[in-house]
Amino acid sequence: MVTEYDAIIVGAGPAGATAAMYLGRAGKNVLLVDMAKFPRDKVCGDAQGRRAASIMRELGIYEGYTQLPGKGIYGMTLSSPKGFVVHLDVEDRNNPPQGYIHRRVDFDNYLFENAVRMCPNFKIFKVTDLIIENNFVKGIIGVNEQGQTEEIRSKVVLAADGANSVVAAKFGLNKNPLAHFIVAIRAYYKNVEGMSDRIEIHLVERVIPGYFWIFPMPNKEANVGIGMVVEDMNKKKLNLQEAMLREIKENPLFKDRFKDAFIETPPGIRGWSLPVGSHHRKCYGNGFMLLGDAASLIDPLSGEGIGNALISGKISAQITMEALEKNDFSEKFLKKYDTELWKIVEPEMKLNYKLQKIAKRFPGLIDKLLEKANKDDKFKKKLEKHVPYTSNRDELLKKDFLSELGLAATFLGI
Ligand SMILES: Cc1cc2nc3c(=O)[nH]c(=O)nc-3n(C[C@H](O)[C@H](O)[C@H](O)COP(=O)(O)OP(=O)(O)OC[C@H]3O[C@@H](n4cnc5c(N)ncnc54)[C@H](O)[C@@H]3O)c2cc1C
């Protein structure tokens, strides 16, 4: 008899591993596949924040997560095109940090190990195509570890196969307009001076509207990178690698700090794309759902995608369980996944897209904001509520000055 799983999850990164944990602990018959052997690296800034933390708490794996090698985050250093620098401290350092920098090779492997503990059917398998019958996805086709082509059947497929999702591509759902794709590069530097427990985001003149980050790691190491919306990068004809190396060598804010620094090789400088949620990608169809980057859920302002990947893992697992109960895997039923997911992610996505556009259109405003923050402590405290990876999202969306900025942008037609 042909085996038919309740669900197949394609991709064991943060989104897929989370879905596997929720479905596995509910006793569902699930197969998790990934083309990579874990531990594996993923190009990333390595910052994880409150959203990811709340899901890990719910799954009972948060304490172990905090023990991974890495660095707790208590704030952000932000600099503006004209070189104003402000240090924003969001947490009392006597409390545990709300955000962490853990290398993805460690973080993803931790999630993967927990996923396999709760959902033991794992297979190294590269998905190349889907089984489609009567307009419904009925399973996956691909190549197993032995190099043989195999077909595996399931009632539903959860596609958590990342930014280059084979499943999203199969249905033509991967085509974000270029204004809704970011490209970013990352390198691990060793021997960097002046590292603190704050993430650093530098909106430097030659890179704006892109962003340059330095995320602290233990032992004078740092995760360093540059990201930019593809449309802007094409307009500016910027080579990200050259831009990053130039800033490190020449910018007065960094050059002394990187005087004796060098890039860890491998992995060297690596790039990857970020499909962002300023474009609401349809993330369901007959017999399938898209999760994480495959569903284009990255924040357009901060580049934060891990938290939403975990949320999509949780919601897709809930909807899978409902679909199994009702024996209904139709597009009509699975639309509920899109609705429930976007109820959670949309308000912040919309606000941050507006802020991204304001920052692009009025870079002088960033100079003014930071200049003011350095003179006006009350204003600085307001900014501190919005530090990515550590800020409380409920607070963020309350009516305050950033929301008002978003509102002003609406009036300006931005
Ligand atoms: C340079 C850069 C910096 C970033 N910085 C941050 C940051 O600091 N914080 C943050 O929150 N987010 C950051 N992001 C975004 C974050 O990396 C993603 O949002 C996150 O990895 C999404 O998780 P995922 O599980 O959806 O996909 P992934 O992490 O990409 O996992 C997908 C998995 O699917 C597997 N797979 C792919 N194709 C197939 C196939 N055909 N068959 C089988 N398996 C397959 C892959 O091997 C992989 O394990 C950054 C992204 C980039 C590019």
GROMACS .gro file of C-alpha atoms and ligand atoms in nm:
model
  467
    1MET     CA    1   0.000   0.000   0.000
    2VAL     CA    2   0.122   0.351  -0.080
    3THR     CA    3   0.201   0.553   0.234
    4GLU     CA    4   0.014   0.880   0.260
    5TYR     CA    5   0.130   1.121   0.530
    6ASP     CA    6  -0.109   1.365   0.693
    7ALA     CA    7   0.133   1.639   0.591
    8ILE     CA    8   0.472   1.680   0.428
    9ILE     CA    9   0.677   1.981   0.539
   10VAL     CA   10   0.933   2.093   0.281
   11GLY     CA   11   1.226   2.272   0.449
   12ALA     CA   12   1.345   2.230   0.808
   13GLY     CA   13   1.452   2.593   0.861
   14PRO     CA   14   1.276   2.804   1.128
   15ALA     CA   15   0.933   2.795   0.958
   16GLY     CA   16   0.931   2.424   0.873
   17ALA     CA   17   1.085   2.312   1.203
   18THR     CA   18   0.818   2.507   1.394
   19ALA     CA   19   0.532   2.353   1.194
   20ALA     CA   20   0.689   2.009   1.253
   21MET     CA   21   0.703   2.068   1.629
   22TYR     CA   22   0.337   2.173   1.654
   23LEU     CA   23   0.213   1.888   1.433
   24GLY     CA   24   0.450   1.630   1.581
   25ARG     CA   25   0.349   1.697   1.939
   26ALA     CA   26  -0.018   1.671   1.834
   27GLY     CA   27   0.059   1.317   1.713
   28LYS     CA   28   0.007   1.381   1.341
   29ASN     CA   29   0.173   1.156   1.085
   30VAL     CA   30   0.413   1.408   0.932
   31LEU     CA   31   0.721   1.384   0.711
   32LEU     CA   32   0.977   1.665   0.734
   33VAL     CA   33   1.223   1.692   0.443
   34ASP     CA   34   1.519   1.918   0.372
   35MET     CA   35   1.777   1.903   0.097
   36ALA     CA   36   2.049   2.002   0.346
   37LYS     CA   37   2.211   1.796   0.618
   38PHE     CA   38   2.194   1.979   0.952
   39PRO     CA   39   2.376   2.163   1.098
   40ARG     CA   40   2.383   2.396   0.799
   41ASP     CA   41   2.447   2.771   0.763
   42LYS     CA   42   2.190   3.023   0.639
   43VAL     CA   43   2.294   3.373   0.528
   44CYS     CA   44   2.142   3.599   0.792
   45GLY     CA   45   2.207   3.881   1.039
   46ASP     CA   46   2.149   3.615   1.309
   47ALA     CA   47   1.924   3.839   1.524
   48GLN     CA   48   1.623   3.678   1.689
   49GLY     CA   49   1.365   3.877   1.881
   50ARG     CA   50   1.051   3.865   2.089
   51ARG     CA   51   0.824   3.703   1.834
   52ALA     CA   52   1.048   3.401   1.796
   53ALA     CA   53   1.089   3.390   2.175
   54SER     CA   54   0.716   3.372   2.242
   55ILE     CA   55   0.672   3.074   2.006
   56MET     CA   56   0.972   2.895   2.156
   57ARG     CA   57   0.828   2.951   2.505
   58GLU     CA   58   0.501   2.797   2.392
   59LEU     CA   59   0.689   2.495   2.256
   60GLY     CA   60   0.888   2.459   2.580
   61ILE     CA   61   1.226   2.508   2.412
   62TYR     CA   62   1.309   2.866   2.516
   63GLU     CA   63   1.542   2.793   2.808
   64GLY     CA   64   1.766   2.572   2.595
   65TYR     CA   65   1.768   2.839   2.326
   66THR     CA   66   1.905   3.103   2.565
   67GLN     CA   67   2.198   2.870   2.642
   68LEU     CA   68   2.317   2.859   2.279
   69PRO     CA   69   2.647   3.035   2.211
   70GLY     CA   70   2.575   3.396   2.120
   71LYS     CA   71   2.500   3.736   2.264
   72GLY     CA   72   2.203   3.892   2.445
   73ILE     CA   73   2.086   4.224   2.302
   74TYR     CA   74   1.987   4.526   2.511
   75GLY     CA   75   1.955   4.802   2.255
   76MET     CA   76   2.054   4.956   1.927
   77THR     CA   77   2.309   5.204   1.802
   78LEU     CA   78   2.168   5.397   1.509
   79SER     CA   79   2.355   5.639   1.286
   80SER     CA   80   2.223   5.876   1.020
   81PRO     CA   81   2.355   5.978   0.676
   82LYS     CA   82   2.525   6.288   0.820
   83GLY     CA   83   2.686   6.080   1.093
   84PHE     CA   84   2.466   6.155   1.396
   85VAL     CA   85   2.489   5.858   1.632
   86VAL     CA   86   2.239   5.764   1.901
   87HIS     CA   87   2.257   5.475   2.149
   88LEU     CA   88   1.913   5.341   2.236
   89ASP     CA   89   1.889   5.118   2.542
   90VAL     CA   90   1.569   4.922   2.565
   91GLU     CA   91   1.607   4.685   2.854
   92ASP     CA   92   1.725   4.701   3.210
   93ARG     CA   93   2.050   4.505   3.197
   94ASN     CA   94   1.954   4.329   3.522
   95ASN     CA   95   1.675   4.155   3.330
   96PRO     CA   96   1.731   3.877   3.078
   97PRO     CA   97   1.766   4.012   2.723
   98GLN     CA   98   1.465   4.005   2.489
   99GLY     CA   99   1.672   3.960   2.176
  100TYR     CA  100   1.974   3.745   2.092
  101ILE     CA  101   2.237   3.706   1.823
  102HIS     CA  102   2.287   3.334   1.771
  103ARG     CA  103   2.459   3.211   1.457
  104ARG     CA  104   2.200   3.050   1.233
  105VAL     CA  105   2.409   2.737   1.209
  106ASP     CA  106   2.347   2.689   1.584
  107PHE     CA  107   1.995   2.835   1.606
  108ASP     CA  108   1.855   2.639   1.312
  109ASN     CA  109   2.020   2.320   1.431
  110TYR     CA  110   1.864   2.368   1.775
  111LEU     CA  111   1.517   2.406   1.619
  112PHE     CA  112   1.587   2.113   1.385
  113GLU     CA  113   1.688   1.880   1.671
  114ASN     CA  114   1.374   1.970   1.863
  115ALA     CA  115   1.162   1.925   1.551
  116VAL     CA  116   1.303   1.576   1.495
  117ARG     CA  117   1.250   1.494   1.864
  118MET     CA  118   0.879   1.583   1.838
  119CYS     CA  119   0.830   1.471   1.477
  120PRO     CA  120   1.071   1.182   1.411
  121ASN     CA  121   1.008   1.128   1.036
  122PHE     CA  122   1.287   1.326   0.873
  123LYS     CA  123   1.442   1.264   0.535
  124ILE     CA  124   1.718   1.437   0.340
  125PHE     CA  125   1.533   1.502   0.017
  126LYS     CA  126   1.551   1.770  -0.251
  127VAL     CA  127   1.205   1.859  -0.380
  128THR     CA  128   1.205   1.926  -0.752
  129ASP     CA  129   0.833   1.903  -0.832
  130LEU     CA  130   0.491   1.826  -0.688
  131ILE     CA  131   0.240   1.547  -0.739
  132ILE     CA  132  -0.069   1.723  -0.871
  133GLU     CA  133  -0.396   1.536  -0.931
  134ASN     CA  134  -0.731   1.693  -1.020
  135ASN     CA  135  -0.580   2.035  -0.955
  136PHE     CA  136  -0.478   1.939  -0.597
  137VAL     CA  137  -0.125   1.903  -0.458
  138LYS     CA  138  -0.101   1.542  -0.342
  139GLY     CA  139   0.265   1.515  -0.247
  140ILE     CA  140   0.623   1.580  -0.351
  141ILE     CA  141   0.861   1.457  -0.618
  142GLY     CA  142   1.234   1.482  -0.570
  143VAL     CA  143   1.571   1.322  -0.514
  144ASN     CA  144   1.655   1.128  -0.199
  145GLU     CA  145   1.990   1.093  -0.021
  146GLN     CA  146   2.082   0.797  -0.242
  147GLY     CA  147   2.029   1.007  -0.555
  148GLN     CA  148   1.710   0.824  -0.656
  149THR     CA  149   1.398   1.002  -0.775
  150GLU     CA  150   1.105   0.938  -0.544
  151GLU     CA  151   0.741   1.040  -0.508
  152ILE     CA  152   0.594   1.078  -0.160
  153ARG     CA  153   0.224   1.138  -0.099
  154SER     CA  154   0.043   1.347   0.163
  155LYS     CA  155  -0.292   1.511   0.226
  156VAL     CA  156  -0.133   1.855   0.240
  157VAL     CA  157   0.211   2.006   0.169
  158LEU     CA  158   0.354   2.282   0.389
  159ALA     CA  159   0.616   2.462   0.183
  160ALA     CA  160   0.882   2.616   0.407
  161ASP     CA  161   1.152   2.599   0.142
  162GLY     CA  162   1.275   2.955   0.175
  163ALA     CA  163   1.322   3.254  -0.055
  164ASN     CA  164   1.375   3.036  -0.365
  165SER     CA  165   1.074   2.817  -0.289
  166VAL     CA  166   1.016   2.549  -0.553
  167VAL     CA  167   0.653   2.523  -0.444
  168ALA     CA  168   0.584   2.899  -0.468
  169ALA     CA  169   0.752   2.901  -0.811
  170LYS     CA  170   0.540   2.608  -0.930
  171PHE     CA  171   0.227   2.821  -0.880
  172GLY     CA  172   0.382   3.148  -1.000
  173LEU     CA  173   0.349   3.293  -0.649
  174ASN     CA  174   0.718   3.382  -0.614
  175LYS     CA  175   0.712   3.692  -0.833
  176ASN     CA  176   0.731   3.990  -0.596
  177PRO     CA  177   0.775   4.323  -0.776
  178LEU     CA  178   1.136   4.446  -0.733
  179ALA     CA  179   1.022   4.708  -0.479
  180HIS     CA  180   0.935   4.415  -0.251
  181PHE     CA  181   1.260   4.219  -0.268
  182ILE     CA  182   1.571   4.306  -0.067
  183VAL     CA  183   1.915   4.166  -0.147
  184ALA     CA  184   2.168   4.146   0.133
  185ILE     CA  185   2.520   4.022   0.195
  186ARG     CA  186   2.678   3.909   0.518
  187ALA     CA  187   3.024   3.831   0.655
  188TYR     CA  188   3.152   3.725   0.995
  189TYR     CA  189   3.434   3.953   1.108
  190LYS     CA  190   3.683   3.867   1.379
  191ASN     CA  191   3.879   4.108   1.597
  192VAL     CA  192   3.640   4.405   1.576
  193GLU     CA  193   3.690   4.678   1.835
  194GLY     CA  194   3.419   4.861   2.027
  195MET     CA  195   3.150   4.591   2.029
  196SER     CA  196   2.873   4.633   2.286
  197ASP     CA  197   2.546   4.455   2.365
  198ARG     CA  198   2.358   4.673   2.114
  199ILE     CA  199   2.290   4.588   1.752
  200GLU     CA  200   2.416   4.860   1.519
  201ILE     CA  201   2.225   4.991   1.218
  202HIS     CA  202   2.403   5.256   1.014
  203LEU     CA  203   2.214   5.449   0.749
  204VAL     CA  204   2.533   5.576   0.586
  205GLU     CA  205   2.521   5.837   0.312
  206ARG     CA  206   2.673   5.629   0.033
  207VAL     CA  207   2.452   5.329   0.103
  208ILE     CA  208   2.117   5.489   0.183
  209PRO     CA  209   1.838   5.382   0.109
  210GLY     CA  210   2.015   5.060   0.203
  211TYR     CA  211   2.124   4.974   0.556
  212PHE     CA  212   2.457   4.864   0.694
  213TRP     CA  213   2.454   4.650   1.007
  214ILE     CA  214   2.706   4.538   1.265
  215PHE     CA  215   2.558   4.281   1.502
  216PRO     CA  216   2.771   4.194   1.804
  217MET     CA  217   2.885   3.842   1.884
  218PRO     CA  218   3.108   3.716   2.166
  219ASN     CA  219   3.490   3.749   2.155
  220LYS     CA  220   3.515   4.061   1.939
  221GLU     CA  221   3.332   3.890   1.654
  222ALA     CA  222   3.055   4.056   1.453
  223ASN     CA  223   2.796   3.970   1.191
  224VAL     CA  224   2.834   4.249   0.935
  225GLY     CA  225   2.623   4.313   0.627
  226ILE     CA  226   2.445   4.543   0.388
  227GLY     CA  227   2.091   4.513   0.253
  228MET     CA  228   1.899   4.711  -0.006
  229VAL     CA  229   1.568   4.696  -0.193
  230VAL     CA  230   1.648   4.548  -0.536
  231GLU     CA  231   1.471   4.830  -0.722
  232ASP     CA  232   1.686   5.091  -0.540
  233MET     CA  233   2.003   4.890  -0.589
  234ASN     CA  234   1.942   4.872  -0.962
  235LYS     CA  235   1.874   5.248  -0.975
  236LYS     CA  236   2.182   5.328  -0.771
  237LYS     CA  237   2.393   5.068  -0.959
  238LEU     CA  238   2.548   4.974  -0.624
  239ASN     CA  239   2.769   4.670  -0.581
  240LEU     CA  240   2.689   4.563  -0.224
  241GLN     CA  241   3.019   4.389  -0.160
  242GLU     CA  242   3.226   4.686  -0.277
  243ALA     CA  243   3.003   4.921  -0.077
  244MET     CA  244   3.046   4.720   0.243
  245LEU     CA  245   3.424   4.689   0.213
  246ARG     CA  246   3.454   5.061   0.129
  247GLU     CA  247   3.254   5.172   0.434
  248ILE     CA  248   3.460   4.949   0.662
  249LYS     CA  249   3.783   5.085   0.521
  250GLU     CA  250   3.695   5.453   0.485
  251ASN     CA  251   3.400   5.557   0.702
  252PRO     CA  252   3.525   5.748   1.010
  253LEU     CA  253   3.262   5.568   1.220
  254PHE     CA  254   3.413   5.225   1.155
  255LYS     CA  255   3.761   5.237   1.006
  256ASP     CA  256   3.953   5.234   1.336
  257ARG     CA  257   3.729   4.965   1.481
  258PHE     CA  258   3.802   4.735   1.184
  259LYS     CA  259   4.174   4.821   1.162
  260ASP     CA  260   4.286   4.472   1.266
  261ALA     CA  261   3.967   4.289   1.174
  262PHE     CA  262   3.941   4.011   0.917
  263ILE     CA  263   3.667   3.806   0.755
  264GLU     CA  264   3.607   3.449   0.870
  265THR     CA  265   3.659   3.222   0.567
  266PRO     CA  266   3.469   3.005   0.502
  267PRO     CA  267   3.194   3.121   0.481
  268GLY     CA  268   3.341   3.452   0.350
  269ILE     CA  269   3.102   3.713   0.211
  270ARG     CA  270   2.772   3.556   0.109
  271GLY     CA  271   2.448   3.700  -0.030
  272TRP     CA  272   2.085   3.594  -0.037
  273SER     CA  273   1.749   3.752  -0.118
  274LEU     CA  274   1.474   3.863   0.120
  275PRO     CA  275   1.115   3.857  -0.010
  276VAL     CA  276   0.942   4.119   0.203
  277GLY     CA  277   0.587   4.142   0.330
  278SER     CA  278   0.515   4.488   0.190
  279HIS     CA  279   0.384   4.262  -0.088
  280HIS     CA  280   0.108   4.034   0.042
  281ARG     CA  281   0.184   3.708  -0.136
  282LYS     CA  282  -0.102   3.461  -0.165
  283CYS     CA  283   0.015   3.173   0.052
  284TYR     CA  284  -0.228   2.886  -0.006
  285GLY     CA  285  -0.391   2.679  -0.277
  286ASN     CA  286  -0.552   2.337  -0.324
  287GLY     CA  287  -0.349   2.106  -0.100
  288PHE     CA  288  -0.067   2.343  -0.001
  289MET     CA  289   0.038   2.638   0.216
  290LEU     CA  290   0.349   2.858   0.196
  291LEU     CA  291   0.541   2.941   0.515
  292GLY     CA  292   0.819   3.184   0.615
  293ASP     CA  293   1.024   3.329   0.330
  294ALA     CA  294   0.832   3.115   0.081
  295ALA     CA  295   0.531   3.327   0.184
  296SER     CA  296   0.730   3.655   0.167
  297LEU     CA  297   0.693   3.741   0.535
  298ILE     CA  298   1.009   3.945   0.602
  299ASP     CA  299   0.968   4.289   0.760
  300PRO     CA  300   1.044   4.553   0.492
  301LEU     CA  301   1.209   4.793   0.739
  302SER     CA  302   1.419   4.575   0.968
  303GLY     CA  303   1.476   4.269   0.746
  304GLU     CA  304   1.347   4.057   1.034
  305GLY     CA  305   1.203   3.730   0.904
  306ILE     CA  306   1.266   3.465   1.168
  307GLY     CA  307   0.984   3.572   1.401
  308ASN     CA  308   0.721   3.566   1.127
  309ALA     CA  309   0.861   3.237   0.997
  310LEU     CA  310   0.792   3.081   1.338
  311ILE     CA  311   0.446   3.236   1.351
  312SER     CA  312   0.362   3.098   1.007
  313GLY     CA  313   0.483   2.756   1.127
  314LYS     CA  314   0.242   2.771   1.418
  315ILE     CA  315  -0.062   2.898   1.225
  316SER     CA  316  -0.011   2.659   0.933
  317ALA     CA  317   0.006   2.367   1.179
  318GLN     CA  318  -0.320   2.479   1.342
  319ILE     CA  319  -0.494   2.506   1.005
  320THR     CA  320  -0.351   2.168   0.898
  321MET     CA  321  -0.509   2.009   1.207
  322GLU     CA  322  -0.845   2.169   1.128
  323ALA     CA  323  -0.819   2.059   0.764
  324LEU     CA  324  -0.741   1.701   0.874
  325GLU     CA  325  -1.041   1.701   1.103
  326LYS     CA  326  -1.272   1.826   0.829
  327ASN     CA  327  -1.092   1.628   0.558
  328ASP     CA  328  -1.094   1.947   0.352
  329PHE     CA  329  -0.768   2.057   0.186
  330SER     CA  330  -0.927   2.285  -0.069
  331GLU     CA  331  -0.802   2.633  -0.151
  332LYS     CA  332  -1.132   2.762  -0.015
  333PHE     CA  333  -1.065   2.609   0.327
  334LEU     CA  334  -0.691   2.683   0.339
  335LYS     CA  335  -0.758   3.052   0.272
  336LYS     CA  336  -0.820   3.061   0.646
  337TYR     CA  337  -0.443   3.022   0.693
  338ASP     CA  338  -0.376   3.340   0.493
  339THR     CA  339  -0.647   3.526   0.686
  340GLU     CA  340  -0.528   3.417   1.032
  341LEU     CA  341  -0.161   3.474   0.952
  342TRP     CA  342  -0.207   3.819   0.804
  343LYS     CA  343  -0.429   3.924   1.094
  344ILE     CA  344  -0.113   3.893   1.304
  345VAL     CA  345   0.156   4.019   1.069
  346GLU     CA  346  -0.021   4.286   0.865
  347PRO     CA  347  -0.045   4.587   1.103
  348GLU     CA  348   0.329   4.597   1.168
  349MET     CA  349   0.414   4.516   0.807
  350LYS     CA  350   0.203   4.810   0.685
  351LEU     CA  351   0.347   5.056   0.936
  352ASN     CA  352   0.705   4.952   0.868
  353TYR     CA  353   0.657   4.974   0.492
  354LYS     CA  354   0.539   5.333   0.536
  355LEU     CA  355   0.840   5.410   0.756
  356GLN     CA  356   1.071   5.251   0.497
  357LYS     CA  357   0.925   5.480   0.231
  358ILE     CA  358   0.954   5.789   0.453
  359ALA     CA  359   1.320   5.709   0.524
  360LYS     CA  360   1.387   5.667   0.152
  361ARG     CA  361   1.202   5.981   0.046
  362PHE     CA  362   1.329   6.208   0.326
  363PRO     CA  363   1.676   6.092   0.439
  364GLY     CA  364   1.729   6.436   0.599
  365LEU     CA  365   1.453   6.346   0.843
  366ILE     CA  366   1.668   6.067   0.989
  367ASP     CA  367   1.946   6.320   1.061
  368LYS     CA  368   1.692   6.546   1.229
  369LEU     CA  369   1.540   6.263   1.436
  370LEU     CA  370   1.877   6.147   1.565
  371GLU     CA  371   1.999   6.500   1.632
  372LYS     CA  372   1.684   6.559   1.835
  373ALA     CA  373   1.717   6.228   2.020
  374ASN     CA  374   2.064   6.328   2.138
  375LYS     CA  375   1.930   6.654   2.283
  376ASP     CA  376   1.587   6.548   2.407
  377ASP     CA  377   1.575   6.257   2.649
  378LYS     CA  378   1.196   6.219   2.635
  379PHE     CA  379   1.211   6.189   2.258
  380LYS     CA  380   1.493   5.935   2.285
  381LYS     CA  381   1.279   5.725   2.520
  382LYS     CA  382   1.007   5.717   2.252
  383LEU     CA  383   1.256   5.597   1.993
  384GLU     CA  384   1.373   5.327   2.233
  385LYS     CA  385   1.033   5.160   2.213
  386HIS     CA  386   1.098   5.081   1.847
  387VAL     CA  387   1.427   4.899   1.851
  388PRO     CA  388   1.389   4.598   1.620
  389TYR     CA  389   1.425   4.248   1.768
  390THR     CA  390   1.364   4.374   2.122
  391SER     CA  391   1.063   4.606   2.104
  392ASN     CA  392   0.723   4.496   2.222
  393ARG     CA  393   0.502   4.477   1.913
  394ASP     CA  394   0.184   4.564   2.100
  395GLU     CA  395   0.349   4.883   2.218
  396LEU     CA  396   0.477   4.951   1.868
  397LEU     CA  397   0.131   4.951   1.720
  398LYS     CA  398  -0.027   5.173   1.983
  399LYS     CA  399  -0.088   5.525   1.863
  400ASP     CA  400   0.241   5.700   1.920
  401PHE     CA  401   0.473   5.911   1.718
  402LEU     CA  402   0.594   5.642   1.476
  403SER     CA  403   0.234   5.544   1.404
  404GLU     CA  404   0.165   5.915   1.356
  405LEU     CA  405   0.456   5.932   1.112
  406GLY     CA  406   0.291   5.644   0.927
  407LEU     CA  407  -0.037   5.833   0.927
  408ALA     CA  408   0.134   6.147   0.797
  409ALA     CA  409   0.283   5.935   0.518
  410THR     CA  410  -0.066   5.821   0.422
  411PHE     CA  411  -0.176   6.184   0.392
  412LEU     CA  412   0.132   6.264   0.184
  413GLY     CA  413   0.039   5.975  -0.043
  414ILE     CA  414   0.360   5.783   0.034
  415LIG     C1  415   2.155   3.868   0.461
  415LIG     C2  416   2.030   3.840   0.540
  415LIG     C3  417   2.020   3.886   0.671
  415LIG     C4  418   1.906   3.856   0.747
  415LIG     N1  419   1.903   3.893   0.879
  415LIG     C5  420   1.800   3.857   0.957
  415LIG     C6  421   1.804   3.882   1.096
  415LIG     O1  422   1.903   3.929   1.152
  415LIG     N2  423   1.695   3.847   1.170
  415LIG     C7  424   1.583   3.791   1.113
  415LIG     O2  425   1.485   3.767   1.185
  415LIG     N3  426   1.580   3.762   0.981
  415LIG     C8  427   1.686   3.791   0.902
  415LIG     N4  428   1.685   3.756   0.770
  415LIG     C9  429   1.570   3.681   0.716
  415LIG    C10  430   1.575   3.533   0.761
  415LIG     O3  431   1.700   3.478   0.726
  415LIG    C11  432   1.462   3.452   0.697
  415LIG     O4  433   1.342   3.524   0.710
  415LIG    C12  434   1.446   3.313   0.760
  415LIG     O5  435   1.559   3.234   0.735
  415LIG    C13  436   1.320   3.244   0.706
  415LIG     O6  437   1.313   3.111   0.750
  415LIG     P1  438   1.247   2.998   0.659
  415LIG     O7  439   1.236   2.877   0.744
  415LIG     O8  440   1.127   3.050   0.592
  415LIG     O9  441   1.352   2.973   0.539
  415LIG     P2  442   1.504   2.923   0.542
  415LIG    O10  443   1.568   2.962   0.667
  415LIG    O11  444   1.563   2.972   0.414
  415LIG    O12  445   1.493   2.764   0.537
  415LIG    C14  446   1.450   2.699   0.420
  415LIG    C15  447   1.493   2.552   0.426
  415LIG    O13  448   1.439   2.487   0.312
  415LIG    C16  449   1.537   2.401   0.256
  415LIG     N5  450   1.506   2.388   0.113
  415LIG    C17  451   1.508   2.486   0.020
  415LIG     N6  452   1.472   2.437  -0.099
  415LIG    C18  453   1.445   2.305  -0.082
  415LIG    C19  454   1.405   2.201  -0.169
  415LIG     N7  455   1.384   2.223  -0.299
  415LIG     N8  456   1.387   2.076  -0.118
  415LIG    C20  457   1.409   2.053   0.015
  415LIG     N9  458   1.450   2.148   0.101
  415LIG    C21  459   1.466   2.273   0.054
  415LIG    C22  460   1.670   2.471   0.282
  415LIG    O14  461   1.778   2.380   0.282
  415LIG    C23  462   1.645   2.533   0.420
  415LIG    O15  463   1.688   2.450   0.524
  415LIG    C24  464   1.798   3.783   0.689
  415LIG    C25  465   1.807   3.738   0.557
  415LIG    C26  466   1.922   3.765   0.483
  415LIG    C27  467   1.932   3.712   0.343
   0.00000   0.00000   0.00000
